[in-house]
């Protein structure tokens, strides 16, 4: 039995997660998803297109029975968004949920924009870099971020008010303008010249994450560039919830909306706000395996 496009469209209400392909911007991913859904809905059974009467002005007083038709645009399939689910997104964004990344770096080179394709500033040796030394520098960087967490709230780190806020969960800046805050950072893979950091943060962007790689290398008297940034978790959303590009279809999206319904329930979301610890993923390989099985 053919699917009825208006019914399918009305059921597309909710929050879901997709896996952004490498090389796509977020805007390009959204446009690609919209186009795929529009094409799919256009192949389904739709309401018959109504015709409206259109009388040309020059024939208005001719006395001739002129009647022509034109499509009524209100009945054309037009996909703009995934229904009422959009209202949840602003709430999720305002909640400043912790985002987790696997950031890959390459030792031995420093560039102007911290990427492999940037203008090379310096090439440096890295034979003296060990996993233990990297962990010590990471610990020092993390300590400075812990201090900044309190500064972003405008409270003294040793005050009673700061203690009470911290006892209710991880301290997060009230506004994005407060700047990036790193809650946890760990080296989960070390095979020079390549290494992988797991970073838990809020208010960050790709430039900031690349800069962390650069500063980490500078703390070890060498250079490094960021070769890959991969987000593996956004609050409660993980790779297990993300749809691959080949699954960007109404059937899979509806399943994903249902699977993610509990994640946007306030009781579950508030637990993340009250969390007082950062749980690191064991290693990168586990997540890649889960993704490939989908």
PDB file of C-alpha atoms in Angstrom:
ATOM      1  CA  UNK A   1       0.000   0.000   0.000  1.00  0.00           C
ATOM      2  CA  UNK A   2       1.325   3.430  -0.985  1.00  0.00           C
ATOM      3  CA  UNK A   3       2.259   5.773   1.831  1.00  0.00           C
ATOM      4  CA  UNK A   4       0.196   8.942   2.109  1.00  0.00           C
ATOM      5  CA  UNK A   5       2.572  11.927   2.065  1.00  0.00           C
ATOM      6  CA  UNK A   6       0.503  14.284   4.310  1.00  0.00           C
ATOM      7  CA  UNK A   7       0.257  11.596   6.997  1.00  0.00           C
ATOM      8  CA  UNK A   8       4.001  10.899   6.896  1.00  0.00           C
ATOM      9  CA  UNK A   9       4.774  14.609   7.004  1.00  0.00           C
ATOM     10  CA  UNK A  10       2.526  15.188  10.042  1.00  0.00           C
ATOM     11  CA  UNK A  11       4.272  12.395  11.945  1.00  0.00           C
ATOM     12  CA  UNK A  12       7.680  14.006  11.412  1.00  0.00           C
ATOM     13  CA  UNK A  13       7.580  15.841  14.737  1.00  0.00           C
ATOM     14  CA  UNK A  14      10.440  15.471  17.147  1.00  0.00           C
ATOM     15  CA  UNK A  15      14.154  15.599  17.789  1.00  0.00           C
ATOM     16  CA  UNK A  16      16.548  13.192  16.103  1.00  0.00           C
ATOM     17  CA  UNK A  17      20.257  12.883  15.502  1.00  0.00           C
ATOM     18  CA  UNK A  18      22.190  12.440  12.260  1.00  0.00           C
ATOM     19  CA  UNK A  19      25.849  11.710  11.595  1.00  0.00           C
ATOM     20  CA  UNK A  20      27.349  14.648   9.685  1.00  0.00           C
ATOM     21  CA  UNK A  21      29.468  13.334   6.792  1.00  0.00           C
ATOM     22  CA  UNK A  22      33.118  14.343   6.663  1.00  0.00           C
ATOM     23  CA  UNK A  23      33.657  17.481   4.610  1.00  0.00           C
ATOM     24  CA  UNK A  24      30.050  18.700   4.988  1.00  0.00           C
ATOM     25  CA  UNK A  25      29.252  21.870   6.886  1.00  0.00           C
ATOM     26  CA  UNK A  26      26.261  21.823   9.237  1.00  0.00           C
ATOM     27  CA  UNK A  27      24.313  23.984   6.776  1.00  0.00           C
ATOM     28  CA  UNK A  28      25.118  21.651   3.877  1.00  0.00           C
ATOM     29  CA  UNK A  29      24.031  18.662   5.963  1.00  0.00           C
ATOM     30  CA  UNK A  30      20.694  20.332   6.786  1.00  0.00           C
ATOM     31  CA  UNK A  31      20.056  21.207   3.140  1.00  0.00           C
ATOM     32  CA  UNK A  32      20.949  17.672   2.038  1.00  0.00           C
ATOM     33  CA  UNK A  33      18.531  16.208   4.583  1.00  0.00           C
ATOM     34  CA  UNK A  34      15.737  18.568   3.524  1.00  0.00           C
ATOM     35  CA  UNK A  35      16.232  17.710  -0.150  1.00  0.00           C
ATOM     36  CA  UNK A  36      16.203  13.972   0.556  1.00  0.00           C
ATOM     37  CA  UNK A  37      12.976  14.236   2.554  1.00  0.00           C
ATOM     38  CA  UNK A  38      11.333  16.446  -0.067  1.00  0.00           C
ATOM     39  CA  UNK A  39      12.179  14.009  -2.854  1.00  0.00           C
ATOM     40  CA  UNK A  40      10.919  11.064  -0.825  1.00  0.00           C
ATOM     41  CA  UNK A  41       7.633  12.765   0.071  1.00  0.00           C
ATOM     42  CA  UNK A  42       7.131  13.725  -3.571  1.00  0.00           C
ATOM     43  CA  UNK A  43       7.216  10.045  -4.540  1.00  0.00           C
ATOM     44  CA  UNK A  44       4.398   9.189  -2.113  1.00  0.00           C
ATOM     45  CA  UNK A  45       0.675   9.413  -2.644  1.00  0.00           C
ATOM     46  CA  UNK A  46      -0.551  12.991  -2.192  1.00  0.00           C
ATOM     47  CA  UNK A  47      -3.805  14.911  -2.128  1.00  0.00           C
ATOM     48  CA  UNK A  48      -5.125  15.738  -5.604  1.00  0.00           C
ATOM     49  CA  UNK A  49      -3.953  19.193  -6.605  1.00  0.00           C
ATOM     50  CA  UNK A  50      -6.840  21.622  -6.471  1.00  0.00           C
ATOM     51  CA  UNK A  51      -7.319  24.078  -9.296  1.00  0.00           C
ATOM     52  CA  UNK A  52      -8.314  27.668  -8.762  1.00  0.00           C
ATOM     53  CA  UNK A  53     -10.016  29.976 -11.210  1.00  0.00           C
ATOM     54  CA  UNK A  54      -7.755  32.631 -12.689  1.00  0.00           C
ATOM     55  CA  UNK A  55      -9.304  35.347 -14.868  1.00  0.00           C
ATOM     56  CA  UNK A  56      -6.933  37.641 -16.730  1.00  0.00           C
ATOM     57  CA  UNK A  57      -7.674  41.325 -16.193  1.00  0.00           C
ATOM     58  CA  UNK A  58      -7.681  42.147 -19.914  1.00  0.00           C
ATOM     59  CA  UNK A  59     -10.558  39.703 -20.454  1.00  0.00           C
ATOM     60  CA  UNK A  60     -12.585  40.852 -17.467  1.00  0.00           C
ATOM     61  CA  UNK A  61     -15.057  42.964 -19.520  1.00  0.00           C
ATOM     62  CA  UNK A  62     -14.976  41.038 -22.777  1.00  0.00           C
ATOM     63  CA  UNK A  63     -18.250  39.268 -22.086  1.00  0.00           C
ATOM     64  CA  UNK A  64     -16.639  35.953 -23.024  1.00  0.00           C
ATOM     65  CA  UNK A  65     -16.791  32.976 -20.651  1.00  0.00           C
ATOM     66  CA  UNK A  66     -13.031  32.801 -19.966  1.00  0.00           C
ATOM     67  CA  UNK A  67     -11.970  30.255 -17.323  1.00  0.00           C
ATOM     68  CA  UNK A  68      -8.398  29.074 -16.860  1.00  0.00           C
ATOM     69  CA  UNK A  69      -6.725  27.106 -14.092  1.00  0.00           C
ATOM     70  CA  UNK A  70      -3.492  27.437 -12.182  1.00  0.00           C
ATOM     71  CA  UNK A  71      -1.976  25.286  -9.464  1.00  0.00           C
ATOM     72  CA  UNK A  72      -2.972  26.119  -5.892  1.00  0.00           C
ATOM     73  CA  UNK A  73       0.375  26.347  -4.127  1.00  0.00           C
ATOM     74  CA  UNK A  74      -1.143  25.511  -0.735  1.00  0.00           C
ATOM     75  CA  UNK A  75      -1.536  21.906  -1.860  1.00  0.00           C
ATOM     76  CA  UNK A  76       1.967  21.381  -3.198  1.00  0.00           C
ATOM     77  CA  UNK A  77       4.325  19.182  -1.194  1.00  0.00           C
ATOM     78  CA  UNK A  78       6.579  21.660   0.632  1.00  0.00           C
ATOM     79  CA  UNK A  79       8.976  20.433   3.293  1.00  0.00           C
ATOM     80  CA  UNK A  80      10.547  23.129   5.446  1.00  0.00           C
ATOM     81  CA  UNK A  81      11.356  21.506   8.806  1.00  0.00           C
ATOM     82  CA  UNK A  82      10.599  18.553  11.084  1.00  0.00           C
ATOM     83  CA  UNK A  83       7.454  19.972  12.625  1.00  0.00           C
ATOM     84  CA  UNK A  84       7.054  20.993  16.238  1.00  0.00           C
ATOM     85  CA  UNK A  85      10.243  19.222  17.221  1.00  0.00           C
ATOM     86  CA  UNK A  86      12.124  22.421  16.378  1.00  0.00           C
ATOM     87  CA  UNK A  87      11.015  24.005  19.655  1.00  0.00           C
ATOM     88  CA  UNK A  88      13.148  21.522  21.593  1.00  0.00           C
ATOM     89  CA  UNK A  89      16.363  22.570  19.873  1.00  0.00           C
ATOM     90  CA  UNK A  90      16.549  26.029  21.437  1.00  0.00           C
ATOM     91  CA  UNK A  91      16.028  24.517  24.859  1.00  0.00           C
ATOM     92  CA  UNK A  92      18.803  21.998  24.267  1.00  0.00           C
ATOM     93  CA  UNK A  93      21.144  24.750  23.057  1.00  0.00           C
ATOM     94  CA  UNK A  94      20.381  26.970  26.068  1.00  0.00           C
ATOM     95  CA  UNK A  95      21.055  24.084  28.431  1.00  0.00           C
ATOM     96  CA  UNK A  96      24.730  24.036  27.384  1.00  0.00           C
ATOM     97  CA  UNK A  97      25.066  20.278  27.392  1.00  0.00           C
ATOM     98  CA  UNK A  98      28.584  18.912  27.500  1.00  0.00           C
ATOM     99  CA  UNK A  99      29.933  17.857  24.118  1.00  0.00           C
ATOM    100  CA  UNK A 100      32.562  15.155  23.761  1.00  0.00           C
ATOM    101  CA  UNK A 101      35.141  15.051  20.981  1.00  0.00           C
ATOM    102  CA  UNK A 102      37.921  12.798  19.775  1.00  0.00           C
ATOM    103  CA  UNK A 103      40.580  15.172  18.471  1.00  0.00           C
ATOM    104  CA  UNK A 104      43.487  13.722  16.490  1.00  0.00           C
ATOM    105  CA  UNK A 105      46.840  15.488  16.460  1.00  0.00           C
ATOM    106  CA  UNK A 106      50.129  15.000  14.643  1.00  0.00           C
ATOM    107  CA  UNK A 107      53.406  15.906  16.323  1.00  0.00           C
ATOM    108  CA  UNK A 108      56.406  17.552  14.693  1.00  0.00           C
ATOM    109  CA  UNK A 109      54.901  20.461  12.771  1.00  0.00           C
ATOM    110  CA  UNK A 110      53.347  23.824  13.614  1.00  0.00           C
ATOM    111  CA  UNK A 111      51.177  25.800  11.195  1.00  0.00           C
ATOM    112  CA  UNK A 112      49.543  29.203  11.279  1.00  0.00           C
ATOM    113  CA  UNK A 113      45.970  27.894  11.594  1.00  0.00           C
ATOM    114  CA  UNK A 114      46.823  24.658  13.483  1.00  0.00           C
ATOM    115  CA  UNK A 115      45.759  22.480  10.499  1.00  0.00           C
ATOM    116  CA  UNK A 116      47.925  20.290   8.213  1.00  0.00           C
ATOM    117  CA  UNK A 117      47.081  22.483   5.209  1.00  0.00           C
ATOM    118  CA  UNK A 118      48.010  25.761   6.888  1.00  0.00           C
ATOM    119  CA  UNK A 119      51.202  27.742   6.291  1.00  0.00           C
ATOM    120  CA  UNK A 120      54.067  25.944   8.030  1.00  0.00           C
ATOM    121  CA  UNK A 121      55.649  27.999  10.789  1.00  0.00           C
ATOM    122  CA  UNK A 122      58.114  25.471  12.152  1.00  0.00           C
ATOM    123  CA  UNK A 123      59.107  21.821  11.990  1.00  0.00           C
ATOM    124  CA  UNK A 124      60.264  20.346  15.284  1.00  0.00           C
ATOM    125  CA  UNK A 125      61.462  17.047  16.705  1.00  0.00           C
ATOM    126  CA  UNK A 126      59.231  15.028  19.008  1.00  0.00           C
ATOM    127  CA  UNK A 127      61.476  12.146  20.106  1.00  0.00           C
ATOM    128  CA  UNK A 128      61.430  13.471  23.674  1.00  0.00           C
ATOM    129  CA  UNK A 129      57.627  13.353  23.905  1.00  0.00           C
ATOM    130  CA  UNK A 130      56.233  10.457  25.950  1.00  0.00           C
ATOM    131  CA  UNK A 131      52.728   9.475  26.964  1.00  0.00           C
ATOM    132  CA  UNK A 132      53.531  10.317  30.571  1.00  0.00           C
ATOM    133  CA  UNK A 133      54.841  13.769  29.686  1.00  0.00           C
ATOM    134  CA  UNK A 134      51.736  14.464  27.625  1.00  0.00           C
ATOM    135  CA  UNK A 135      49.519  13.434  30.543  1.00  0.00           C
ATOM    136  CA  UNK A 136      51.355  15.826  32.873  1.00  0.00           C
ATOM    137  CA  UNK A 137      50.907  18.768  30.495  1.00  0.00           C
ATOM    138  CA  UNK A 138      47.234  17.846  30.033  1.00  0.00           C
ATOM    139  CA  UNK A 139      46.776  17.831  33.822  1.00  0.00           C
ATOM    140  CA  UNK A 140      48.266  21.334  34.048  1.00  0.00           C
ATOM    141  CA  UNK A 141      46.006  22.596  31.246  1.00  0.00           C
ATOM    142  CA  UNK A 142      42.991  21.009  32.911  1.00  0.00           C
ATOM    143  CA  UNK A 143      43.798  22.743  36.202  1.00  0.00           C
ATOM    144  CA  UNK A 144      43.693  26.137  34.478  1.00  0.00           C
ATOM    145  CA  UNK A 145      40.307  25.295  32.974  1.00  0.00           C
ATOM    146  CA  UNK A 146      38.988  24.258  36.388  1.00  0.00           C
ATOM    147  CA  UNK A 147      39.956  27.707  37.649  1.00  0.00           C
ATOM    148  CA  UNK A 148      38.272  29.383  34.675  1.00  0.00           C
ATOM    149  CA  UNK A 149      35.012  27.538  35.385  1.00  0.00           C
ATOM    150  CA  UNK A 150      34.655  29.543  38.597  1.00  0.00           C
ATOM    151  CA  UNK A 151      35.847  32.793  37.015  1.00  0.00           C
ATOM    152  CA  UNK A 152      33.163  32.444  34.320  1.00  0.00           C
ATOM    153  CA  UNK A 153      30.498  32.535  37.051  1.00  0.00           C
ATOM    154  CA  UNK A 154      32.020  35.625  38.655  1.00  0.00           C
ATOM    155  CA  UNK A 155      32.537  33.796  41.954  1.00  0.00           C
ATOM    156  CA  UNK A 156      35.622  33.227  44.035  1.00  0.00           C
ATOM    157  CA  UNK A 157      36.806  29.636  43.883  1.00  0.00           C
ATOM    158  CA  UNK A 158      37.037  29.477  47.688  1.00  0.00           C
ATOM    159  CA  UNK A 159      33.651  31.053  48.415  1.00  0.00           C
ATOM    160  CA  UNK A 160      30.738  29.226  50.006  1.00  0.00           C
ATOM    161  CA  UNK A 161      28.470  30.152  47.088  1.00  0.00           C
ATOM    162  CA  UNK A 162      30.884  28.578  44.609  1.00  0.00           C
ATOM    163  CA  UNK A 163      30.985  25.428  46.728  1.00  0.00           C
ATOM    164  CA  UNK A 164      27.193  25.193  46.811  1.00  0.00           C
ATOM    165  CA  UNK A 165      26.938  25.634  43.039  1.00  0.00           C
ATOM    166  CA  UNK A 166      29.616  23.000  42.451  1.00  0.00           C
ATOM    167  CA  UNK A 167      27.831  20.557  44.757  1.00  0.00           C
ATOM    168  CA  UNK A 168      24.835  20.576  42.397  1.00  0.00           C
ATOM    169  CA  UNK A 169      26.881  19.548  39.365  1.00  0.00           C
ATOM    170  CA  UNK A 170      29.482  20.735  36.895  1.00  0.00           C
ATOM    171  CA  UNK A 171      29.792  24.518  36.805  1.00  0.00           C
ATOM    172  CA  UNK A 172      28.868  25.925  33.406  1.00  0.00           C
ATOM    173  CA  UNK A 173      29.055  29.516  32.155  1.00  0.00           C
ATOM    174  CA  UNK A 174      25.660  31.211  31.952  1.00  0.00           C
ATOM    175  CA  UNK A 175      26.284  32.666  28.501  1.00  0.00           C
ATOM    176  CA  UNK A 176      28.232  31.583  25.445  1.00  0.00           C
ATOM    177  CA  UNK A 177      30.194  34.847  25.488  1.00  0.00           C
ATOM    178  CA  UNK A 178      31.915  33.629  28.662  1.00  0.00           C
ATOM    179  CA  UNK A 179      34.136  31.522  26.420  1.00  0.00           C
ATOM    180  CA  UNK A 180      34.983  27.830  26.075  1.00  0.00           C
ATOM    181  CA  UNK A 181      35.324  25.666  29.165  1.00  0.00           C
ATOM    182  CA  UNK A 182      36.988  22.242  29.177  1.00  0.00           C
ATOM    183  CA  UNK A 183      35.640  19.877  31.841  1.00  0.00           C
ATOM    184  CA  UNK A 184      37.817  16.901  30.994  1.00  0.00           C
ATOM    185  CA  UNK A 185      40.720  16.081  28.719  1.00  0.00           C
ATOM    186  CA  UNK A 186      42.618  12.829  28.306  1.00  0.00           C
ATOM    187  CA  UNK A 187      45.016  11.224  25.836  1.00  0.00           C
ATOM    188  CA  UNK A 188      43.326   7.980  24.779  1.00  0.00           C
ATOM    189  CA  UNK A 189      45.741   7.016  21.997  1.00  0.00           C
ATOM    190  CA  UNK A 190      49.489   7.650  21.711  1.00  0.00           C
ATOM    191  CA  UNK A 191      51.514   6.391  18.751  1.00  0.00           C
ATOM    192  CA  UNK A 192      53.925   9.178  17.751  1.00  0.00           C
ATOM    193  CA  UNK A 193      53.570  11.197  15.688  1.00  0.00           C
ATOM    194  CA  UNK A 194      49.811  10.587  16.073  1.00  0.00           C
ATOM    195  CA  UNK A 195      47.832  11.012  19.259  1.00  0.00           C
ATOM    196  CA  UNK A 196      44.132  11.315  20.096  1.00  0.00           C
ATOM    197  CA  UNK A 197      42.607  13.473  22.810  1.00  0.00           C
ATOM    198  CA  UNK A 198      39.164  13.029  24.292  1.00  0.00           C
ATOM    199  CA  UNK A 199      37.822  16.452  25.227  1.00  0.00           C
ATOM    200  CA  UNK A 200      34.635  17.277  27.158  1.00  0.00           C
ATOM    201  CA  UNK A 201      33.647  20.923  26.818  1.00  0.00           C
ATOM    202  CA  UNK A 202      31.016  23.618  26.286  1.00  0.00           C
ATOM    203  CA  UNK A 203      31.066  26.818  24.207  1.00  0.00           C
ATOM    204  CA  UNK A 204      33.884  25.420  22.073  1.00  0.00           C
ATOM    205  CA  UNK A 205      34.342  25.533  18.318  1.00  0.00           C
ATOM    206  CA  UNK A 206      36.679  23.787  15.893  1.00  0.00           C
ATOM    207  CA  UNK A 207      39.249  26.584  16.012  1.00  0.00           C
ATOM    208  CA  UNK A 208      39.445  26.330  19.792  1.00  0.00           C
ATOM    209  CA  UNK A 209      39.876  22.543  19.715  1.00  0.00           C
ATOM    210  CA  UNK A 210      42.667  22.860  17.155  1.00  0.00           C
ATOM    211  CA  UNK A 211      44.305  25.472  19.361  1.00  0.00           C
ATOM    212  CA  UNK A 212      44.264  23.042  22.303  1.00  0.00           C
ATOM    213  CA  UNK A 213      46.354  20.619  20.232  1.00  0.00           C
ATOM    214  CA  UNK A 214      48.812  23.416  19.451  1.00  0.00           C
ATOM    215  CA  UNK A 215      49.085  24.550  23.085  1.00  0.00           C
ATOM    216  CA  UNK A 216      49.525  20.987  24.305  1.00  0.00           C
ATOM    217  CA  UNK A 217      52.447  20.492  21.934  1.00  0.00           C
ATOM    218  CA  UNK A 218      53.956  23.841  22.910  1.00  0.00           C
ATOM    219  CA  UNK A 219      53.884  22.719  26.535  1.00  0.00           C
ATOM    220  CA  UNK A 220      56.046  19.750  25.521  1.00  0.00           C
ATOM    221  CA  UNK A 221      58.541  21.908  23.554  1.00  0.00           C
ATOM    222  CA  UNK A 222      57.382  20.697  20.156  1.00  0.00           C
ATOM    223  CA  UNK A 223      54.706  21.412  17.574  1.00  0.00           C
ATOM    224  CA  UNK A 224      51.507  19.686  16.491  1.00  0.00           C
ATOM    225  CA  UNK A 225      48.615  20.144  14.102  1.00  0.00           C
ATOM    226  CA  UNK A 226      45.042  18.925  14.366  1.00  0.00           C
ATOM    227  CA  UNK A 227      44.226  16.398  11.639  1.00  0.00           C
ATOM    228  CA  UNK A 228      40.687  15.404  12.664  1.00  0.00           C
ATOM    229  CA  UNK A 229      37.865  16.504  14.963  1.00  0.00           C
ATOM    230  CA  UNK A 230      35.079  14.042  15.628  1.00  0.00           C
ATOM    231  CA  UNK A 231      32.177  14.748  17.963  1.00  0.00           C
ATOM    232  CA  UNK A 232      31.034  11.507  19.586  1.00  0.00           C
ATOM    233  CA  UNK A 233      28.526  12.782  22.111  1.00  0.00           C
ATOM    234  CA  UNK A 234      26.229  15.774  22.618  1.00  0.00           C
ATOM    235  CA  UNK A 235      24.716  15.621  26.085  1.00  0.00           C
ATOM    236  CA  UNK A 236      22.749  12.359  26.082  1.00  0.00           C
ATOM    237  CA  UNK A 237      22.986  11.954  22.308  1.00  0.00           C
ATOM    238  CA  UNK A 238      25.697   9.500  21.218  1.00  0.00           C
ATOM    239  CA  UNK A 239      26.801   7.884  17.972  1.00  0.00           C
ATOM    240  CA  UNK A 240      24.326   5.092  18.677  1.00  0.00           C
ATOM    241  CA  UNK A 241      21.485   7.577  18.076  1.00  0.00           C
ATOM    242  CA  UNK A 242      22.931   9.129  14.902  1.00  0.00           C
ATOM    243  CA  UNK A 243      21.601   8.250  11.450  1.00  0.00           C
ATOM    244  CA  UNK A 244      24.138   7.690   8.708  1.00  0.00           C
ATOM    245  CA  UNK A 245      23.561   9.616   5.490  1.00  0.00           C
ATOM    246  CA  UNK A 246      22.230   6.509   3.728  1.00  0.00           C
ATOM    247  CA  UNK A 247      19.489   6.338   6.391  1.00  0.00           C
ATOM    248  CA  UNK A 248      18.248   9.910   5.932  1.00  0.00           C
ATOM    249  CA  UNK A 249      14.770   8.688   5.022  1.00  0.00           C
ATOM    250  CA  UNK A 250      11.391   9.215   6.663  1.00  0.00           C
ATOM    251  CA  UNK A 251      11.178   5.611   7.897  1.00  0.00           C
ATOM    252  CA  UNK A 252      14.520   5.757   9.716  1.00  0.00           C
ATOM    253  CA  UNK A 253      13.954   9.328  10.912  1.00  0.00           C
ATOM    254  CA  UNK A 254      10.637   8.341  12.509  1.00  0.00           C
ATOM    255  CA  UNK A 255      12.362   5.447  14.293  1.00  0.00           C
ATOM    256  CA  UNK A 256      15.126   7.787  15.440  1.00  0.00           C
ATOM    257  CA  UNK A 257      12.598  10.338  16.743  1.00  0.00           C
ATOM    258  CA  UNK A 258      10.995   7.592  18.817  1.00  0.00           C
ATOM    259  CA  UNK A 259      14.375   6.383  20.114  1.00  0.00           C
ATOM    260  CA  UNK A 260      15.369   9.928  21.065  1.00  0.00           C
ATOM    261  CA  UNK A 261      12.053  10.839  22.669  1.00  0.00           C
ATOM    262  CA  UNK A 262      13.247   9.920  26.155  1.00  0.00           C
ATOM    263  CA  UNK A 263      16.419  11.999  25.694  1.00  0.00           C
ATOM    264  CA  UNK A 264      14.447  15.236  25.482  1.00  0.00           C
ATOM    265  CA  UNK A 265      12.360  14.374  28.526  1.00  0.00           C
ATOM    266  CA  UNK A 266      13.135  16.923  31.238  1.00  0.00           C
ATOM    267  CA  UNK A 267      13.884  14.290  33.877  1.00  0.00           C
ATOM    268  CA  UNK A 268      16.649  12.800  31.735  1.00  0.00           C
ATOM    269  CA  UNK A 269      18.018  16.119  30.536  1.00  0.00           C
ATOM    270  CA  UNK A 270      18.157  17.523  34.063  1.00  0.00           C
ATOM    271  CA  UNK A 271      20.320  14.598  35.183  1.00  0.00           C
ATOM    272  CA  UNK A 272      22.980  15.790  32.756  1.00  0.00           C
ATOM    273  CA  UNK A 273      22.801  19.274  34.259  1.00  0.00           C
ATOM    274  CA  UNK A 274      23.278  17.812  37.738  1.00  0.00           C
ATOM    275  CA  UNK A 275      26.147  15.535  36.758  1.00  0.00           C
ATOM    276  CA  UNK A 276      29.291  16.123  38.782  1.00  0.00           C
ATOM    277  CA  UNK A 277      31.702  13.960  36.850  1.00  0.00           C
ATOM    278  CA  UNK A 278      33.035  13.391  33.355  1.00  0.00           C
ATOM    279  CA  UNK A 279      32.937   9.836  32.030  1.00  0.00           C
ATOM    280  CA  UNK A 280      35.607   9.133  29.438  1.00  0.00           C
ATOM    281  CA  UNK A 281      35.037   6.764  26.523  1.00  0.00           C
ATOM    282  CA  UNK A 282      37.437   3.818  26.654  1.00  0.00           C
ATOM    283  CA  UNK A 283      38.907   4.241  23.191  1.00  0.00           C
ATOM    284  CA  UNK A 284      38.126   5.486  19.708  1.00  0.00           C
ATOM    285  CA  UNK A 285      37.842   2.047  18.168  1.00  0.00           C
ATOM    286  CA  UNK A 286      34.734   1.052  20.120  1.00  0.00           C
ATOM    287  CA  UNK A 287      32.753   3.986  18.729  1.00  0.00           C
ATOM    288  CA  UNK A 288      33.903   3.436  15.165  1.00  0.00           C
ATOM    289  CA  UNK A 289      32.820  -0.203  15.367  1.00  0.00           C
ATOM    290  CA  UNK A 290      29.362   0.773  16.603  1.00  0.00           C
ATOM    291  CA  UNK A 291      29.016   3.247  13.762  1.00  0.00           C
ATOM    292  CA  UNK A 292      30.039   0.782  11.079  1.00  0.00           C
ATOM    293  CA  UNK A 293      27.438  -1.751  12.232  1.00  0.00           C
ATOM    294  CA  UNK A 294      24.548   0.643  11.619  1.00  0.00           C
TER     295      UNK A 294
END
